[in-house]
mmCIF file of C-alpha atoms and ligand atoms in Angstrom:
data_model
loop_
_atom_site.group_PDB
_atom_site.id
_atom_site.type_symbol
_atom_site.label_atom_id
_atom_site.label_comp_id
_atom_site.label_asym_id
_atom_site.label_seq_id
_atom_site.Cartn_x
_atom_site.Cartn_y
_atom_site.Cartn_z
ATOM 1 C CA MET A 1 19.030 -12.524 27.881
ATOM 2 C CA ILE A 2 21.929 -11.630 25.766
ATOM 3 C CA GLY A 3 21.393 -9.956 22.322
ATOM 4 C CA GLN A 4 18.694 -7.859 20.727
ATOM 5 C CA GLU A 5 15.131 -9.420 20.776
ATOM 6 C CA PHE A 6 12.615 -8.237 18.276
ATOM 7 C CA GLU A 7 8.831 -8.497 18.236
ATOM 8 C CA PHE A 8 6.921 -9.129 14.917
ATOM 9 C CA ARG A 9 3.568 -8.283 13.713
ATOM 10 C CA VAL A 10 2.015 -9.161 10.424
ATOM 11 C CA GLY A 11 -0.960 -7.016 8.844
ATOM 12 C CA ILE A 12 -3.306 -7.603 5.872
ATOM 13 C CA GLY A 13 -5.019 -5.105 3.744
ATOM 14 C CA THR A 14 -7.388 -4.843 0.676
ATOM 15 C CA ASP A 15 -8.952 -2.288 -1.460
ATOM 16 C CA ILE A 16 -11.068 -1.874 -4.565
ATOM 17 C CA HIS A 17 -11.644 1.109 -6.735
ATOM 18 C CA ARG A 18 -13.824 1.651 -9.860
ATOM 19 C CA ILE A 19 -12.208 2.311 -13.253
ATOM 20 C CA VAL A 20 -13.577 5.420 -14.864
ATOM 21 C CA GLU A 21 -12.533 7.293 -18.070
ATOM 22 C CA GLY A 22 -10.692 10.512 -17.773
ATOM 23 C CA ARG A 23 -8.672 9.873 -14.680
ATOM 24 C CA PRO A 24 -4.841 9.037 -14.720
ATOM 25 C CA LEU A 25 -4.196 5.443 -13.695
ATOM 26 C CA ILE A 26 -2.083 5.857 -10.663
ATOM 27 C CA LEU A 27 -1.041 2.568 -9.304
ATOM 28 C CA GLY A 28 1.693 1.313 -7.011
ATOM 29 C CA GLY A 29 3.014 4.843 -6.540
ATOM 30 C CA ILE A 30 3.573 5.339 -10.376
ATOM 31 C CA HIS A 31 1.597 6.861 -13.415
ATOM 32 C CA ILE A 32 0.700 4.108 -15.892
ATOM 33 C CA PRO A 33 -0.202 5.374 -19.460
ATOM 34 C CA TYR A 34 -3.928 4.214 -19.955
ATOM 35 C CA PRO A 35 -7.248 5.840 -21.016
ATOM 36 C CA SER A 36 -8.892 5.097 -17.803
ATOM 37 C CA GLY A 37 -8.101 5.594 -14.085
ATOM 38 C CA LEU A 38 -9.203 4.816 -10.615
ATOM 39 C CA LEU A 39 -12.014 6.677 -9.095
ATOM 40 C CA GLY A 40 -11.531 7.900 -5.575
ATOM 41 C CA HIS A 41 -11.427 10.840 -3.111
ATOM 42 C CA SER A 42 -7.606 10.508 -3.373
ATOM 43 C CA ASP A 43 -5.625 9.368 -6.346
ATOM 44 C CA GLY A 44 -7.292 5.950 -6.105
ATOM 45 C CA ASP A 45 -4.189 4.035 -5.881
ATOM 46 C CA VAL A 46 -5.596 0.710 -4.664
ATOM 47 C CA ALA A 47 -2.182 -0.944 -4.269
ATOM 48 C CA ILE A 48 -0.708 1.836 -2.108
ATOM 49 C CA HIS A 49 -3.992 1.824 -0.137
ATOM 50 C CA ALA A 50 -3.877 -1.874 0.498
ATOM 51 C CA VAL A 51 -0.236 -1.614 1.703
ATOM 52 C CA ILE A 52 -1.168 1.264 4.072
ATOM 53 C CA ASP A 53 -4.000 -0.722 5.540
ATOM 54 C CA ALA A 54 -1.718 -3.581 5.852
ATOM 55 C CA MET A 55 0.703 -1.526 7.828
ATOM 56 C CA ILE A 56 -1.830 0.110 10.068
ATOM 57 C CA GLY A 57 -3.177 -3.309 10.708
ATOM 58 C CA ALA A 58 0.101 -4.873 11.673
ATOM 59 C CA ALA A 59 0.700 -1.949 14.115
ATOM 60 C CA GLY A 60 -2.791 -2.320 15.667
ATOM 61 C CA LEU A 61 -3.775 1.116 14.662
ATOM 62 C CA GLY A 62 -7.277 0.531 13.205
ATOM 63 C CA ASP A 63 -7.867 1.172 9.400
ATOM 64 C CA ILE A 64 -6.997 3.736 6.531
ATOM 65 C CA GLY A 65 -10.305 5.147 6.795
ATOM 66 C CA SER A 66 -10.050 6.325 10.288
ATOM 67 C CA HIS A 67 -6.650 7.908 9.523
ATOM 68 C CA PHE A 68 -7.676 9.494 6.285
ATOM 69 C CA PRO A 69 -11.375 9.932 6.159
ATOM 70 C CA ASP A 70 -12.891 10.303 2.644
ATOM 71 C CA THR A 71 -15.146 13.154 4.109
ATOM 72 C CA GLU A 72 -12.241 15.306 4.764
ATOM 73 C CA GLU A 73 -11.223 17.980 2.104
ATOM 74 C CA GLN A 74 -7.619 17.652 3.197
ATOM 75 C CA TRP A 75 -7.411 14.250 1.579
ATOM 76 C CA ARG A 76 -9.182 15.153 -1.724
ATOM 77 C CA ASP A 77 -7.145 14.025 -4.559
ATOM 78 C CA ALA A 78 -4.246 13.211 -2.311
ATOM 79 C CA ASP A 79 -1.212 11.548 -3.545
ATOM 80 C CA SER A 80 -1.216 8.334 -1.935
ATOM 81 C CA ARG A 81 2.427 8.158 -1.692
ATOM 82 C CA GLU A 82 2.178 10.968 0.735
ATOM 83 C CA LEU A 83 -0.477 8.942 2.910
ATOM 84 C CA LEU A 84 2.197 6.158 2.831
ATOM 85 C CA ALA A 85 4.848 8.306 4.145
ATOM 86 C CA VAL A 86 2.617 9.716 6.861
ATOM 87 C CA ILE A 87 1.914 6.058 8.192
ATOM 88 C CA ARG A 88 5.508 5.056 7.737
ATOM 89 C CA ASP A 89 6.278 8.008 10.059
ATOM 90 C CA GLN A 90 3.795 7.046 12.516
ATOM 91 C CA LEU A 91 4.869 3.538 12.695
ATOM 92 C CA LYS A 92 8.489 4.731 12.804
ATOM 93 C CA ASP A 93 7.487 6.831 15.892
ATOM 94 C CA LYS A 94 6.489 3.766 17.685
ATOM 95 C CA GLY A 95 9.636 1.836 16.826
ATOM 96 C CA TRP A 96 8.229 -0.166 14.095
ATOM 97 C CA GLN A 97 10.185 -1.112 10.805
ATOM 98 C CA VAL A 98 8.736 -2.702 7.907
ATOM 99 C CA VAL A 99 10.520 -6.101 7.149
ATOM 100 C CA ASN A 100 8.703 -6.946 3.899
ATOM 101 C CA VAL A 101 5.603 -6.061 1.656
ATOM 102 C CA ASP A 102 3.962 -8.367 -0.581
ATOM 103 C CA VAL A 103 1.160 -6.838 -2.763
ATOM 104 C CA ILE A 104 -1.061 -8.293 -5.312
ATOM 105 C CA ILE A 105 -2.975 -5.977 -7.933
ATOM 106 C CA HIS A 106 -6.015 -7.565 -9.491
ATOM 107 C CA ALA A 107 -6.729 -6.009 -12.900
ATOM 108 C CA GLU A 108 -7.788 -7.257 -16.134
ATOM 109 C CA GLN A 109 -6.176 -4.508 -18.026
ATOM 110 C CA PRO A 110 -3.723 -3.029 -18.765
ATOM 111 C CA LYS A 111 -0.746 -5.694 -18.599
ATOM 112 C CA LEU A 112 1.110 -4.717 -15.543
ATOM 113 C CA GLY A 113 4.286 -6.885 -15.841
ATOM 114 C CA PRO A 114 6.371 -4.170 -17.388
ATOM 115 C CA TYR A 115 5.601 -1.707 -14.418
ATOM 116 C CA LYS A 116 6.140 -4.064 -11.444
ATOM 117 C CA GLY A 117 9.893 -3.010 -11.077
ATOM 118 C CA GLN A 118 8.935 0.685 -10.962
ATOM 119 C CA MET A 119 6.133 0.027 -8.407
ATOM 120 C CA LYS A 120 8.692 -1.958 -6.219
ATOM 121 C CA ARG A 121 11.099 0.945 -6.639
ATOM 122 C CA ALA A 122 8.431 3.588 -5.729
ATOM 123 C CA ILE A 123 7.193 1.627 -2.637
ATOM 124 C CA SER A 124 10.641 0.654 -1.282
ATOM 125 C CA ALA A 125 11.752 4.313 -1.554
ATOM 126 C CA ILE A 126 8.911 5.751 0.420
ATOM 127 C CA LEU A 127 9.311 2.986 2.996
ATOM 128 C CA GLN A 128 13.086 3.598 2.919
ATOM 129 C CA MET A 129 13.542 -0.137 2.730
ATOM 130 C CA ASP A 130 15.470 -2.765 0.432
ATOM 131 C CA PHE A 131 14.029 -2.953 -2.910
ATOM 132 C CA ALA A 132 14.176 -6.753 -2.721
ATOM 133 C CA ALA A 133 11.966 -6.800 0.374
ATOM 134 C CA VAL A 134 8.969 -5.287 -1.582
ATOM 135 C CA ASN A 135 7.211 -7.739 -3.930
ATOM 136 C CA VAL A 136 4.661 -6.719 -6.375
ATOM 137 C CA LYS A 137 2.458 -9.315 -8.203
ATOM 138 C CA ALA A 138 -0.281 -8.550 -10.749
ATOM 139 C CA LYS A 139 -3.004 -11.002 -11.879
ATOM 140 C CA THR A 140 -6.230 -10.898 -13.887
ATOM 141 C CA ASN A 141 -9.504 -12.178 -12.700
ATOM 142 C CA GLU A 142 -10.033 -14.437 -15.549
ATOM 143 C CA GLY A 143 -12.840 -12.262 -16.958
ATOM 144 C CA LEU A 144 -14.956 -12.962 -13.846
ATOM 145 C CA GLY A 145 -16.806 -10.484 -11.776
ATOM 146 C CA GLU A 146 -16.201 -6.669 -11.494
ATOM 147 C CA ILE A 147 -12.488 -7.109 -11.872
ATOM 148 C CA GLY A 148 -12.786 -9.439 -14.804
ATOM 149 C CA THR A 149 -15.233 -7.205 -16.647
ATOM 150 C CA GLY A 150 -13.066 -4.063 -16.225
ATOM 151 C CA LEU A 151 -15.371 -2.199 -13.735
ATOM 152 C CA ALA A 152 -12.775 -2.121 -11.012
ATOM 153 C CA MET A 153 -9.238 -2.937 -9.917
ATOM 154 C CA SER A 154 -8.462 -4.409 -6.332
ATOM 155 C CA SER A 155 -5.511 -4.937 -4.304
ATOM 156 C CA THR A 156 -4.394 -7.307 -1.504
ATOM 157 C CA ALA A 157 -1.205 -6.642 0.740
ATOM 158 C CA THR A 158 0.521 -8.251 3.576
ATOM 159 C CA VAL A 159 3.071 -6.402 5.565
ATOM 160 C CA LEU A 160 5.467 -7.695 8.440
ATOM 161 C CA LEU A 161 6.792 -5.295 10.998
ATOM 162 C CA GLN A 162 9.394 -5.723 13.404
ATOM 163 C CA ARG A 163 10.662 -3.644 16.433
ATOM 164 C CA LYS A 164 13.177 -3.996 19.167
ATOM 165 C CA MET A 165 11.797 -5.265 22.286
ATOM 166 C CA LYS A 166 12.101 -3.169 25.295
ATOM 167 C CA ARG A 167 14.736 -4.682 27.744
ATOM 168 C CA SER A 168 13.563 -6.126 30.966
ATOM 169 C CA LEU A 169 16.292 -6.806 33.502
HETATM 170 MG MG1 LIG B 1 -8.930 3.243 -1.511
#
């Protein structure tokens, strides 16, 4: 066979965190001015956690909890951007490149439209990929359930990975 062949893997990730007063709101790798933030062992960045879980899933490496157990002091108040970089490097070691990321943030408040560009920039910079290959969507839950009543924020992400296939002669 002439030319380079690639293999592709898709992964999905979700996450949810409670909203509490007195925590900074860290979302999609950026700080958003807001009186409440997300409770978590780490910084509570649901969007980054969903992306990490999608990457781990695509690579067939389990889940975020097995890589960063919330029982370990090492990960207390961890910067989720650093966790994302750890997984980026693990995947890179296995030859994987991220083709694209699509992430949805489910939050009733605050309005996230003005921050989507910054989140895309943060995520694409960490993953060392094209800005245009990272998509960030935000939607409310129409007032329904724990998201709609402002008790929590959640996120859903998909990631596509590719790597060069080993040549067989
Ligand atoms: Mg989480």
